[in-house]
Amino acid sequence: MTPRPPAKPAIPSLAIRLVRFVYRVLARSLSFFTGGRIESAQGVTVGMVWVATAPVLAGCALVDLIRSGPDVGGLAASAAIVGTGGVMVARTCTFPRRVGTVQLFGSLVFGAFAAIFAVMVPHLLTGTASSFDVALVEATAAITATNASSIDPSDMSFGMLLLRAVAQWAAGAAVIVMVVRVLPLLGTGGLDTDGGVATRAARRLSPRVGGSLGRLLLLYVSLTGLVAIGYAAAGMPFFESGLHALTTMSTGGFSTQAGSIGAYSSAAIEWVAIGGMLIGGCSLPLIFLALRWGEPQRLLKSLEFRLYLVLVAFASFSIVVWSDSAITVDAVRRAIFASTSAVSTTGFVAGDWTTLPAGGQMLLVVLMVIGGMSASVAGGFKAVRLVALTGYVRRELTRSLHTNAVQTVHLGRSSISDPAMSRIVGDTVLSLLVLAAGLVALAATGLGGGGVGLTGDSLGALSTVSFAVSALSNVGPAFGALGPTDHLSALNPLGNVVAAGLMFVGRVSATPALVTAGVLLSPIRHRVLHRSRARTTETIR
Amino acid sequence: MTLRRIKSTPVRVAGVALLIVSTGMATSAVVGFIDGGGDGVALLWSTVITAVAGAAFLFGAQSGERSDPALSFAAVTWAWIAASVAGALPFLLTGVIPWRHADNALFESVSGFTCTGSTILGDIEAVPHGLLFFRQMTQWFGGMGLIVLAVAVLPALKVGGLELIDKEAPGPSTDRLTPRIRETAARLWQLYFGVTVAVSVALLLTGMSLFDAVGHAFAVVATGGFSTRAASAGAFDSIAVELVLIVGMIFCGASFSLHWQASRRGLKAYRVSEFNWYLWILGGGFLLVVWLNSSQLAFADNLRESAFNVVTIVTSTGFGTSDFTGWSVSIQLIFVLMMLIGGMTGSTTGGMKILRLQVVWRYAYREVIRSRHPRAVLPIRLGSTVVPEQVAARAVGFVLVYIGLIVIGGVVVSALGSDPVSAFSGAVSAIGNDGPALGKAGPHSNFLSYPRAARPVLMGLMLAGRLEVFPTLLMFAASARQLSRIRGQLPSRVR
């Protein structure tokens, strides 16, 4: 093997030391807070999330004060509430010595719940959200990085806007933490909550404590800064570039304008957004490795990255070709924008999505389902799983002809083991079930006065299905009555709750959600099962 | 010059299929002459053409000796295609569909033989009775072929999955119809014929004319969905008729081999988990739809319409009585889900089939359990039988391909100019062989609302769905092999 050339120190040592310092502070505070007696990973997570959110809320209150916005009191009060709650919970819990898969899933789910709650409180206290369900869905959209909202951004104070953008950005950071820390812990024992299969890049970045995590977070921060500079250079006002950079990099999609990026009517801004979204949907370990070794061609070597680009290209091309209007540069740019927004699951909107050709709209929905690359902050199904499933199908087709063929499923140059393949298939099936149930539930909420589905015409079916898919993939905008500019205003309270549920399961991924639900419901399950079967069975019924 | 017979099983099987279709045409010709609608001669001509072609195929080819699953796939697919092409002839020759719309005739024929029941005919009652009778017969033949396919041929090729629970199903064998397969087929055809007669008699007793009764019996037993009336089964506006149809559909949506076993071993043969699920889906779906409809329909109407529609959708029959495109979206989505699920394996219904979905569900659930107990050894069980891993993988592959085809089909059809809802629901309905779709192709309209270029796509999906996907996907690979083999058999100067 030829020895590798020595790594160029791509990251200045000062920055590394800073990150290590912050990490040590956090670790110390962790041990300070968690001195309690209840051994619960979930409790610790909840507490730490709230403790971490409190300063953010306080910061937003401060910013609002500087800008003399109306929400200072509300934000400050939320900071106090959440902070106190967090400290209380964290102090009663401590990290268990052995963390099983179920506990990890549980902490994931409960951590997300806690974050949603922490964002709900300011929404309610500042009066931004008019009722509980609106606050719930707004908070969920913020935490799951979905661009679905029923509140006009111009009605919100700057503090709230900042909070929502930071919430989306922090959600992205949380995904990175999950990818680096949780992925290897789950390893062969459980389901990878992100992507299902670690690509070569992610596997190369085997985590040493604090090392890769710090580096990846630093990369995330610097890329956000880069995008912010890009926006400012393209002509966006200073603070707004910052906010948009936060929501672009995290593939969240919230904007300070009601018309999203399209409201700026600036080609330059749209191009920056396209670039930012592409990066946001890209696998962070891959970018890191490419930068570290100074080899941008690494990006192109990745099968998943190539698929990612091909999807965007194919969709943009099809949209342009299938549309009836003339082919202008604007139209091409808008098509690329829409495709990138869909596949990276960001959800920015530029141009009128309702004028897209029907086939183009459906392609966008398909792109939403496919989602970004694995080990990225984007949502969706992840492109790598599509590759894996295609390989699986091809193998089965071959096996119908040659019954005893032994074939492995390939992903680029590496192969996917059977247990990993089973996991992917299992998660796919469960996600489909969740989608089906969510669809019916969402449509059923339209009954009884107002909202989607009452008239039962084809627009109703279209908006329901596209919105359910959009929510599950954490994109946001859909078609029909829940179109890109109306978002959630058409939903009634129950619909809001169902939408929040879909977004949540989409982010947390089906298996952890279902396992946690199963654990929570296990007393009921025990009673049901043991009453109907006299003999105990270990078999799956 | 000695006439060489080419060794090609697909050609031979196609010949058999064509001969069978020609007998149907002959019967319809008789009906046409009796009825006097002016189509008798045209039907006679189609009989002759089809019979000649069938004889040519049958006697010009002999069965290949090699046992090759690919061959069987190709045989099955080509037989269905040949029958569909032949079935278009009566429509064209009688002038009901002009020659410049020959693709419409093909659509109607494919829709019949795949027991789908989507129609492009506008005014059904203006069509002469002989042709209408033939249209109903295409479904009946499709159903017959299907029974054999599902219960005998596919398990031998390890595609259907029925070999799991049906102990009567033959094991692996060659591509020729072995005595075992023939035996099974003969038994099932007896049952099929008997049920057809029973349903016809029942319908006669409710007051239908002989023509209508037999025609609808054909549609019910094959779970097709064509009707001899424009308003479909709703034209009779009779609860008795609808009850008979409901019972018939439920019966025919269940596995025919299960019925055969029940006739020999008694009712305890019905204690199969798939049958349980089937009944649960019917019952649960019915209650759900009634509940969701309760705000829009009066109670009695609600029960009647919900029951009929749920049963007809679950069994993928598709009689278009009520226009459910006007119902709540949640009900429409439930119907789409039911179209996806389908009925029992070993029946004439479409969809992914309950057995397969049971296997896939258990496969997925096993992964959830494995996340807690990573080293557990968890076989997938159906009742008391263990499902081998390969079979489960095959079922999973099928589900993935099925969904993939729907997505691709939907995107293509909407790109060709249809609106998204009609496009995707049309794709689901086509591959599930149901009949009605949502949007513009609802139960009270027809499939002419799809752009002309989109209808071949739907035809392809119908065929793929009927033949359980893998044969159609593999037939090109199989046929290419076959062609190279035939080329090897011809004398050297012709090659």
Tab-separated table of C-alpha atoms in Angstrom, chain B residues 305-306 308-309 319-325 327 443-444:
chain	number	residue	atom	x	y	z
B	305	GLU	CA	-73.295	1.418	-0.380
B	306	SER	CA	-70.372	1.060	1.969
B	308	PHE	CA	-70.924	-3.076	-1.634
B	309	ASN	CA	-68.084	-0.707	-2.366
B	319	PHE	CA	-68.303	-2.749	-10.081
B	320	GLY	CA	-68.877	0.944	-10.376
B	321	THR	CA	-72.099	1.540	-8.511
B	322	SER	CA	-71.601	4.601	-6.326
B	323	ASP	CA	-69.426	7.441	-7.449
B	324	PHE	CA	-67.015	7.453	-4.564
B	325	THR	CA	-64.993	10.254	-6.055
B	327	TRP	CA	-67.011	10.797	-1.012
B	443	PRO	CA	-66.598	4.624	-11.187
B	444	HIS	CA	-69.035	6.653	-13.238
